[in-house]
Short mmCIF file of C-alpha atoms in Angstrom, two decimals:
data_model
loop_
_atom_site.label_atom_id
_atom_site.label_comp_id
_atom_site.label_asym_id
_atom_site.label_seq_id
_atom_site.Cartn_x
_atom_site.Cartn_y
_atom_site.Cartn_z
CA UNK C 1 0.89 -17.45 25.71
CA UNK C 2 -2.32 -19.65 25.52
CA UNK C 3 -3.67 -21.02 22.32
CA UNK C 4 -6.60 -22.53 21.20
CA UNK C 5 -6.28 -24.86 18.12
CA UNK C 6 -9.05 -24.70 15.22
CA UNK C 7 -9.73 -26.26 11.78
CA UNK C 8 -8.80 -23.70 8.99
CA UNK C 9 -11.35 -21.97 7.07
CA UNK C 10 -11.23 -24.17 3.89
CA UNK C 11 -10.25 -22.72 0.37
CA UNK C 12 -13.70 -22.15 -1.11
CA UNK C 13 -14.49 -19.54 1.17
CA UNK C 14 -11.32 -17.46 0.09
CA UNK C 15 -12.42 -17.94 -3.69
CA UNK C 16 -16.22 -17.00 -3.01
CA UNK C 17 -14.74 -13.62 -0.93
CA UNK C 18 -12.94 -13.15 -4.51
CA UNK C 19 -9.91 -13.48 -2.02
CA UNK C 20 -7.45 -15.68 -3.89
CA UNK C 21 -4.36 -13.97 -2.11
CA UNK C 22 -5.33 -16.16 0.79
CA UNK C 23 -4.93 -19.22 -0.85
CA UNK C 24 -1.85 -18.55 -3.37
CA UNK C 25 1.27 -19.26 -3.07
CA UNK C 26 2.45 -16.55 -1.52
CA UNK C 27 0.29 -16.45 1.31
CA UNK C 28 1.05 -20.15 2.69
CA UNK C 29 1.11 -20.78 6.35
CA UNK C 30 0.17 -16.97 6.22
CA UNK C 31 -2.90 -17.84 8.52
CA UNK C 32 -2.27 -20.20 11.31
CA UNK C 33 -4.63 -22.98 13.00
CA UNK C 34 -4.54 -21.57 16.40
CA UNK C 35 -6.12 -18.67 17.88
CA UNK C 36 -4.46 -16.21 20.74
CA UNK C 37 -6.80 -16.51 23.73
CA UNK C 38 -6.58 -13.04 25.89
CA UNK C 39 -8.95 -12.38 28.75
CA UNK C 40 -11.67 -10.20 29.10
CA UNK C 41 -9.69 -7.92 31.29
CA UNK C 42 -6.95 -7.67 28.25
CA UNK C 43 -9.60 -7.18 25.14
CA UNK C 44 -10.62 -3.83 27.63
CA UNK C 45 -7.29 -3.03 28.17
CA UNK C 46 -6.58 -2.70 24.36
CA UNK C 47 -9.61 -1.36 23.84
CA UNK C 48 -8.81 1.67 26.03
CA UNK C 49 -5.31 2.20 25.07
CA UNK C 50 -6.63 2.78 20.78
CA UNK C 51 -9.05 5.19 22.21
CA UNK C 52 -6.27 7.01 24.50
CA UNK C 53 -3.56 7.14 22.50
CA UNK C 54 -5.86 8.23 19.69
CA UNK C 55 -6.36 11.49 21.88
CA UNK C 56 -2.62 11.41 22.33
CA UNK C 57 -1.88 11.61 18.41
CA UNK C 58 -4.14 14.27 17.94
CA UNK C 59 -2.77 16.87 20.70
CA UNK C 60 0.53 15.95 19.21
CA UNK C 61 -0.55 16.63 15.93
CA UNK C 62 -1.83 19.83 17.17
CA UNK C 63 1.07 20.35 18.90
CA UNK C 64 2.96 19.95 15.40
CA UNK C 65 0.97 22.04 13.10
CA UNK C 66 0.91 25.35 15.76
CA UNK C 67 4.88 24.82 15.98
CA UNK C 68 5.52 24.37 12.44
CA UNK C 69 7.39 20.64 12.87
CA UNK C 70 6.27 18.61 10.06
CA UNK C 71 10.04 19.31 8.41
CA UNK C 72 11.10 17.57 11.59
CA UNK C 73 8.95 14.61 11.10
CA UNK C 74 10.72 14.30 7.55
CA UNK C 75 7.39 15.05 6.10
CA UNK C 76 8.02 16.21 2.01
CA UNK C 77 7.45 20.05 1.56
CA UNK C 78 5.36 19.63 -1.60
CA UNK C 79 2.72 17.89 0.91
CA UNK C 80 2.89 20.59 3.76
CA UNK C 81 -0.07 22.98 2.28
CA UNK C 82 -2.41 19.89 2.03
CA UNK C 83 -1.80 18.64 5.39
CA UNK C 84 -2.49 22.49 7.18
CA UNK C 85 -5.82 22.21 5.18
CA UNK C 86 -7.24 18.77 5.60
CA UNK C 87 -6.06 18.92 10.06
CA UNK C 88 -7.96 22.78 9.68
CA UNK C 89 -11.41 21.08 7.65
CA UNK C 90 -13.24 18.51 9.35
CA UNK C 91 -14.95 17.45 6.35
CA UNK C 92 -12.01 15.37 5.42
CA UNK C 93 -12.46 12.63 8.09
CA UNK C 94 -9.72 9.80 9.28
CA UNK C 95 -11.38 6.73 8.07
CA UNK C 96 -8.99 4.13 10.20
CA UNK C 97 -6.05 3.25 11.51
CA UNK C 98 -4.05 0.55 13.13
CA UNK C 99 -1.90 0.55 16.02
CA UNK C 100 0.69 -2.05 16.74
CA UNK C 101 1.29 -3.02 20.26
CA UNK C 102 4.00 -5.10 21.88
CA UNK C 103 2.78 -7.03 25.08
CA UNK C 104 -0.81 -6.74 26.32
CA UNK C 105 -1.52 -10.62 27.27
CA UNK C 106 0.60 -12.91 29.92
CA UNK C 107 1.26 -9.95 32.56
CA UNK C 108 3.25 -7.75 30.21
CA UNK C 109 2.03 -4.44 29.53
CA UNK C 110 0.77 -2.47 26.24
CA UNK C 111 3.16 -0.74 24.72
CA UNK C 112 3.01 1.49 21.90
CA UNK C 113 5.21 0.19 18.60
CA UNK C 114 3.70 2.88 15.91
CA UNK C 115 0.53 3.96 14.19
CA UNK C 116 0.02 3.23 10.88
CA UNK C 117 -2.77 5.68 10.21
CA UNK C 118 -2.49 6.58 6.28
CA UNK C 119 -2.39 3.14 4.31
CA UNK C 120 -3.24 0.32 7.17
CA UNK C 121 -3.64 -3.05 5.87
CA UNK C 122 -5.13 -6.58 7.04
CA UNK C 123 -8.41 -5.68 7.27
CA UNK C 124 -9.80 -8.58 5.40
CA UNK C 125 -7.77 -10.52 8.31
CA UNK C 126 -8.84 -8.70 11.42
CA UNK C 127 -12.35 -7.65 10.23
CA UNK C 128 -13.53 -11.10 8.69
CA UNK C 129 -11.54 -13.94 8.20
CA UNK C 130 -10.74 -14.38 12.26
CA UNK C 131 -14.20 -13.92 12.73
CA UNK C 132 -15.97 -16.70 10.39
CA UNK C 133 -13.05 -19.08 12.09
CA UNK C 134 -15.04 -18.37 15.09
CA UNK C 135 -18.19 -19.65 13.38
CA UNK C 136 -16.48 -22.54 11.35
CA UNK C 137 -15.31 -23.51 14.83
CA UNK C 138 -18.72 -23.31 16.82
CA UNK C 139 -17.22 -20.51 18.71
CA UNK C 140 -19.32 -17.64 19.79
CA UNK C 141 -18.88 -14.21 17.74
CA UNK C 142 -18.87 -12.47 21.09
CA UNK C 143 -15.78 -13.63 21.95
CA UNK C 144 -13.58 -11.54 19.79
CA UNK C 145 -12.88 -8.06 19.93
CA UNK C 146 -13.72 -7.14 16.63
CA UNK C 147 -16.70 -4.63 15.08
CA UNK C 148 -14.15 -3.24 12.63
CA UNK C 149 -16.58 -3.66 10.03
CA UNK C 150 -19.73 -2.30 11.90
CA UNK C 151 -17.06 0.70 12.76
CA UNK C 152 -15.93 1.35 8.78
CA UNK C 153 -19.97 1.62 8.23
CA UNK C 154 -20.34 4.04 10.60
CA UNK C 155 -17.56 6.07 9.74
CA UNK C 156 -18.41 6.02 6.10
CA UNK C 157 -22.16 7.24 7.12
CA UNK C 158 -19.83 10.26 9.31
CA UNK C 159 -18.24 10.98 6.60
CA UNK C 160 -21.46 11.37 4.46
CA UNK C 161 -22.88 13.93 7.58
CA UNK C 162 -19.84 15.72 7.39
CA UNK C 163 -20.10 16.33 3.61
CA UNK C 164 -23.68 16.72 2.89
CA UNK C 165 -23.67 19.25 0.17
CA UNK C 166 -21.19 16.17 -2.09
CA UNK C 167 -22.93 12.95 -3.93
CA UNK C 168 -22.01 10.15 -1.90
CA UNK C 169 -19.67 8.73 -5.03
CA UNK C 170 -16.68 7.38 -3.57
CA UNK C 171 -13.43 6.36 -6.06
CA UNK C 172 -10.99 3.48 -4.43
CA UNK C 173 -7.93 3.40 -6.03
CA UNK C 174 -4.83 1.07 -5.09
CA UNK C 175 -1.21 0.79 -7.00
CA UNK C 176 -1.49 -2.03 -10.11
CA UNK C 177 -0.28 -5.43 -8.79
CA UNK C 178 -1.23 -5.34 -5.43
CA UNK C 179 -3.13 -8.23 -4.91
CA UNK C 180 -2.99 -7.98 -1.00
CA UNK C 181 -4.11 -4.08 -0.81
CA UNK C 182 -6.69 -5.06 -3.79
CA UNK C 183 -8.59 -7.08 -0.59
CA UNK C 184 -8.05 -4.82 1.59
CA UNK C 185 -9.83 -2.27 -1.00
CA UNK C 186 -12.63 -4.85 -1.72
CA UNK C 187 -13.79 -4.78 1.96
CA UNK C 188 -13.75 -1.06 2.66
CA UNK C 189 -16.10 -0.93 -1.16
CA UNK C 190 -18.41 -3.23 0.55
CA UNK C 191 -18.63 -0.72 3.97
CA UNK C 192 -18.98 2.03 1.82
CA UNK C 193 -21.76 0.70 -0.32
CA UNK C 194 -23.71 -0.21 3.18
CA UNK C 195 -23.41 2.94 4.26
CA UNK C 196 -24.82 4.59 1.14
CA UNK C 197 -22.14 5.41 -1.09
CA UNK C 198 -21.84 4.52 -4.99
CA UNK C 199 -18.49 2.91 -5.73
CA UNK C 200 -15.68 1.86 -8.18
CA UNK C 201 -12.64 0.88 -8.22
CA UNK C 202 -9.68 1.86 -10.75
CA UNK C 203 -6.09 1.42 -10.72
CA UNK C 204 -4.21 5.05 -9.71
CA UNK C 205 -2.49 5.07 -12.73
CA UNK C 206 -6.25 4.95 -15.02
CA UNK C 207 -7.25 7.80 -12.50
CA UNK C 208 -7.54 11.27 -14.43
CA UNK C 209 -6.28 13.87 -11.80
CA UNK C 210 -7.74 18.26 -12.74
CA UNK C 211 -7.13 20.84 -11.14
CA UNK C 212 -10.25 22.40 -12.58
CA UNK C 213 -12.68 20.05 -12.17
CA UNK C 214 -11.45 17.15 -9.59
CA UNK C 215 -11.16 13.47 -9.91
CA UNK C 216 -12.33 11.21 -12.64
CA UNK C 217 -12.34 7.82 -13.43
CA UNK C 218 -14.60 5.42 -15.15
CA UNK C 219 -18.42 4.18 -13.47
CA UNK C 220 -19.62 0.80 -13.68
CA UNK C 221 -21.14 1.74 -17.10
CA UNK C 222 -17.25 2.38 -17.94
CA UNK C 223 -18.38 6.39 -18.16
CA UNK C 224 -15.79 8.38 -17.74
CA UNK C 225 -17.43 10.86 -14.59
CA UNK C 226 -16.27 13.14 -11.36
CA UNK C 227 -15.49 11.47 -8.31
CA UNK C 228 -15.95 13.84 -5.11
CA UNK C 229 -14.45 10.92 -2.57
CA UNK C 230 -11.32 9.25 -3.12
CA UNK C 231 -9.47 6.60 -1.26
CA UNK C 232 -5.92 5.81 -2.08
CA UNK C 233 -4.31 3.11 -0.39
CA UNK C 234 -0.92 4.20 -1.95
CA UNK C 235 1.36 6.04 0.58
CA UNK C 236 1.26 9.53 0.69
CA UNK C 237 4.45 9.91 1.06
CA UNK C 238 5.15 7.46 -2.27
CA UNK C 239 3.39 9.72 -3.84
CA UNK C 240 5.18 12.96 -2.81
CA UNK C 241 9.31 11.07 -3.29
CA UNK C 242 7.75 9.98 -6.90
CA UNK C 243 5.09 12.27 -8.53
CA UNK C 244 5.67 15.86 -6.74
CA UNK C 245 3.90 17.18 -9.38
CA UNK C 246 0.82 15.30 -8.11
CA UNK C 247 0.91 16.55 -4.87
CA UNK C 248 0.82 19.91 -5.97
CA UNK C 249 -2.39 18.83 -8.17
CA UNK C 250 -4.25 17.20 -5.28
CA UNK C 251 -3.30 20.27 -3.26
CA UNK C 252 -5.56 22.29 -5.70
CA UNK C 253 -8.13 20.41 -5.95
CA UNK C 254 -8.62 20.28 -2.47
CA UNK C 255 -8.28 23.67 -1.91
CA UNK C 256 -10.99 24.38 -4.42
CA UNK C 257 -13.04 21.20 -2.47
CA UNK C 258 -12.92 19.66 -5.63
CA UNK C 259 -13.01 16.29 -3.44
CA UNK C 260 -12.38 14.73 -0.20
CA UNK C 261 -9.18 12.38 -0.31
CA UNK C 262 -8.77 9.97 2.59
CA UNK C 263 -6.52 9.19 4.53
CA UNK C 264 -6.49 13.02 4.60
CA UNK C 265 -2.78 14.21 4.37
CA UNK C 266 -2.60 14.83 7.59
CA UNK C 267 -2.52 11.33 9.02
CA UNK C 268 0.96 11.50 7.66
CA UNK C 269 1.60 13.34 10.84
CA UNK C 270 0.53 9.98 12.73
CA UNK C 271 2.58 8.04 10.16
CA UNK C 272 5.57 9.30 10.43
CA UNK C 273 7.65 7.71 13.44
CA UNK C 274 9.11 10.98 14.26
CA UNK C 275 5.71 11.41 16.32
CA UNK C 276 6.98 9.24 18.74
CA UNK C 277 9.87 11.28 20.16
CA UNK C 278 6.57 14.36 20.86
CA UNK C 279 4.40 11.86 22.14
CA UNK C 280 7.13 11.15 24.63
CA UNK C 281 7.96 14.42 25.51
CA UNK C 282 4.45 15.91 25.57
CA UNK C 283 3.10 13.00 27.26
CA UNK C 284 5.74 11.11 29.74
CA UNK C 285 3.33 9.74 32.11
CA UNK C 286 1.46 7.62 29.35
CA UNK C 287 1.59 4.10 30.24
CA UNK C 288 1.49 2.49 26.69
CA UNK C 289 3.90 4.91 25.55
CA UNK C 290 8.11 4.04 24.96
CA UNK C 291 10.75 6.73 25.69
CA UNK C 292 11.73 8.02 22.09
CA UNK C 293 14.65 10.58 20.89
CA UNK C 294 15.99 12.05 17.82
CA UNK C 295 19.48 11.80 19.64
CA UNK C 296 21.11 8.23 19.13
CA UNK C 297 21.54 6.90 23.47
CA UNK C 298 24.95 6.24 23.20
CA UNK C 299 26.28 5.55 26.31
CA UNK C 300 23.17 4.42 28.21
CA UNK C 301 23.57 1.10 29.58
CA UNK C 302 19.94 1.50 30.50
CA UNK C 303 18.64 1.58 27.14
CA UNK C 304 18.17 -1.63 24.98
CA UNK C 305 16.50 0.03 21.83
CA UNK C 306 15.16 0.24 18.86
CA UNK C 307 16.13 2.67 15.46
CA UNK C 308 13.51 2.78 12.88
CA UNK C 309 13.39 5.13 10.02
CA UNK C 310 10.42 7.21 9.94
CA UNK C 311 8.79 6.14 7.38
CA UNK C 312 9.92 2.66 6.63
CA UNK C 313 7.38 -0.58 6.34
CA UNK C 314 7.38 -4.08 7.05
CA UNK C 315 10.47 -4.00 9.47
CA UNK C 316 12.39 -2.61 6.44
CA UNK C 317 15.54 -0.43 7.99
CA UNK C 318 14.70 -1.23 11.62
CA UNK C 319 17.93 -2.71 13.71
CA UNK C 320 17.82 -3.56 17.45
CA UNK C 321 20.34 -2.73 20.05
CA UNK C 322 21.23 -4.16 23.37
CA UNK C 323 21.55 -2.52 26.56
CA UNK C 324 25.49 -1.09 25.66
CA UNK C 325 24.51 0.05 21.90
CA UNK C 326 25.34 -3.43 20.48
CA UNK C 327 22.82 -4.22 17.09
CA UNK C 328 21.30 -8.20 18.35
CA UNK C 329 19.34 -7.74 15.01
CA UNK C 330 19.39 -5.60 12.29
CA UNK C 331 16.75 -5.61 8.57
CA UNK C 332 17.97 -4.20 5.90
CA UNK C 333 15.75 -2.36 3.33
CA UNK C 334 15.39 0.79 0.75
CA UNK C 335 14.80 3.49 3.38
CA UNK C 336 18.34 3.68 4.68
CA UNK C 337 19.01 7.39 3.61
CA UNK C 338 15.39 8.50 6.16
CA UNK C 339 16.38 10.49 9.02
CA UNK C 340 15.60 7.87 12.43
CA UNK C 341 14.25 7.90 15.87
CA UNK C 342 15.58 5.66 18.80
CA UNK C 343 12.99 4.26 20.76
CA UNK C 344 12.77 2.11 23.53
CA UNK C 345 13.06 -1.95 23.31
CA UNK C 346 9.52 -3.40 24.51
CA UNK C 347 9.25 -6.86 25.39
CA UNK C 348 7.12 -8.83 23.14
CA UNK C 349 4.34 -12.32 23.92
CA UNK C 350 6.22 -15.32 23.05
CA UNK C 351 5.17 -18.80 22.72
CA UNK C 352 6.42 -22.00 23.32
CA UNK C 353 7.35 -21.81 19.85
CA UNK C 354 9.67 -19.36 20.05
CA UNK C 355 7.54 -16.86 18.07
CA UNK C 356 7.27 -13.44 19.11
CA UNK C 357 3.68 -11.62 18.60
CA UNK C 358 2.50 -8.06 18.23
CA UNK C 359 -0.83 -6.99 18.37
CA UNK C 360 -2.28 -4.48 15.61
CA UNK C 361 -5.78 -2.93 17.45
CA UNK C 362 -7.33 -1.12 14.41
CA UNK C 363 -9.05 2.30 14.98
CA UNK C 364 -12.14 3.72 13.40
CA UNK C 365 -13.39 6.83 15.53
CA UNK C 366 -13.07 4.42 18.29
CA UNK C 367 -11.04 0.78 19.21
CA UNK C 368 -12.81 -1.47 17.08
CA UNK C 369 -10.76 -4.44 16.83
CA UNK C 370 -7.86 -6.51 16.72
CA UNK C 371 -5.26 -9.13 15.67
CA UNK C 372 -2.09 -10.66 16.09
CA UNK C 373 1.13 -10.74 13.72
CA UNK C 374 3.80 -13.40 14.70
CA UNK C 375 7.30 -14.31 13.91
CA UNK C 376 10.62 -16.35 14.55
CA UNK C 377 12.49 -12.88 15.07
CA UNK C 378 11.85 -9.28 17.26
CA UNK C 379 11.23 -7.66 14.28
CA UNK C 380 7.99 -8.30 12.59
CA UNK C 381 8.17 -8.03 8.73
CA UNK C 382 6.14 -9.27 5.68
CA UNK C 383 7.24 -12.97 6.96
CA UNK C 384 4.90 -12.29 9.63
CA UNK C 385 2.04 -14.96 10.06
CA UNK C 386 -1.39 -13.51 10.77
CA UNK C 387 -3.30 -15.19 14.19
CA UNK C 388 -6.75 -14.30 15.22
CA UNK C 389 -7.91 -14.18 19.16
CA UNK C 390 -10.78 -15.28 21.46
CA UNK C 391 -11.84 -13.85 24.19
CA UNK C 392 -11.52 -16.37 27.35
CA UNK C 393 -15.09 -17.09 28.33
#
């Protein structure tokens, strides 16, 4: 894998962002001094594989709602009635989404690893930061593919278009002592406000849920009012395992269009990684996709793979297996007791390192961008380093 090395963005920038994440404690070493350089032909490449597989996901998730399968994708019942809604109402739009990739640069080929289409994070990352280390570096903007920002404006201004009879007032909400998903939240404010939209922010647990009369939380003024947009970047499913009875609330308040809540519900049809085993048998012939099964391949000595959970995070609960069903690495995590889908080992970029790389291309109606996470090990977890790209010239 070619690199190119560049002087680090220094700390002020971070603090003027209101970023401090990026230059704690816990984030050290978490953005390198070295981009990923990728060719033209590769930036396309990625670029039509989001917008394909996008069309993938959503005949699958067709394919799931007419067949009833969202049990199957270990989906919580209490959130079943929401998700049939929001798929049926195209008022409630899919702001963005990330898909991780394995290969894609040095001769190996994309290959699908999952779609994290509810609660996707490094957006301050992939939309920004990589991009002014272009500039600090006297490296042309156009060599990066990345208009995730432009794309979140433009999807914002959609979903005003698609909701035109609502106040564009839009509520972001993440869980208290997040300080990572707090960024990510600060960005998508600053797209939303650009594309029109009045904003605040509040914790979820100073949000005032009614089934009569919608969401509320405080204004700028600290005024208690109605919300008729809310983004939540706190799991769905989190929210259906620990506060059921919240579900059933946000279920009625949709269903009386109280408010639009994105992610809609039914990107947990993306999220889950139970999609993977339709996607596979719906659409075989799909280059970027991995064979994937509910049924564990023992006895395959043609099948090095993977077992993830379906709704794990971070590389939690994910174990790989060699070509005879031996584990060669195995992360532990608190989603043991989730019900698990085999699929195929990819081979991932290395370096001369020895660090592996995946690619996370970030969707917003269309391709719009994209990154690289790295570690020491196959698995990619929160350990992960973040590495922006440049397009060879």
């Amino acid at each position: 894998m070619q690199q190119q090395p560049i002087s680090q963005l220094p700390n002020a920038v971070f603090q003027e962002l209101g970023w401090d994440y990026f230059v704690s404690e816990a984030a050290e070493d978490y953005l390198t001094s070295e981009l990923v350089v990728i060719r033209e032909a590769e930036r396309e490449a990625f670029y039509q594989a989001g917008n394909r597989l996008y069309e993938r996901f959503a005949q699958a998730g067709e394919h799931v709602i007419k067949n009833h399968l969202l049990k199957e994708l270990g989906i919580p019942r209490v959130l079943h009635d929401l998700i049939y809604t929001s798929w049926e109402d195209d008022r409630h739009l899919h702001l963005f989404g990330r898909f991780d990739f394995a290969g894609g640069t040095d001769g190996l080929p994309i290959k699908l690893l999952e779609f994290n289409a509810d609660t996707p994070t490094s957006l301050p990352e992939t939309a920004i930061i990589q991009w002014a280390q272009l500039k600090a570096n006297d490296i042309p903007e156009e060599r990066q593919f990345n208009f995730v920002y432009d794309a979140l404006i433009a999807n914002f201004e959609r979903l005003k278009e698609l909701n035109p009879e609502r106040e564009p007032a839009i509520l972001f909400s993440t869980l208290r002592g997040a300080p990572e998903d707090d960024n990510n939240v600060s960005l998508l404010t600053e797209a939303a406000r650009e594309a029109g939209f009045e904003t605040t922010f509040a914790y979820i647990d100073d949000v005032v849920f009614s089934e009569e009369s919608g969401i509320f939380a405080n204004d700028a003024q600290g005024k208690l009012v109605q919300w008729p947009f809310w983004f939540k970047l706190v799991p769905w499913e989190y929210i259906a395992w620990d506060e059921p009875q919240l579900c059933e609330l946000l279920t009625k308040i949709v269903h009386r269009d109280l408010a639009v809540i994105l992610n809609p519900a039914y990107t947990m049809i993306f999220q889950s990684k139970g999609i993977l085993k339709y996607l596979w048998d719906l659409f075989p012939d799909e280059p970027t996709l991995l064979e994937a099964t509910f049924k564990e391949p023992i006895g395959r000595t043609d099948f090095p793979y993977v077992q993830k959970v379906f709704f794990g995070r971070e590389g939690s609960n994910v174990a790989i297996f060699d070509s005879i069903g031996l584990p060669v690495e195995v992360r532990n995590g608190e989603y043991e007791k989730q019900p698990v889908v085999y699929q195929a080992l990819a081979e991932l970029a290395r370096d001369t390192s020895g660090h592996y790389y995946q690619a996370g291309v970030f969707f917003a109606y269309e391709a719009c961008g994209m990154g690289f996470r790295r570690g020491l090990n196959r698995i990619i977890d929160n350990g992960a380093q973040f590495v922006g790209h440049v397009v060879e010239g």
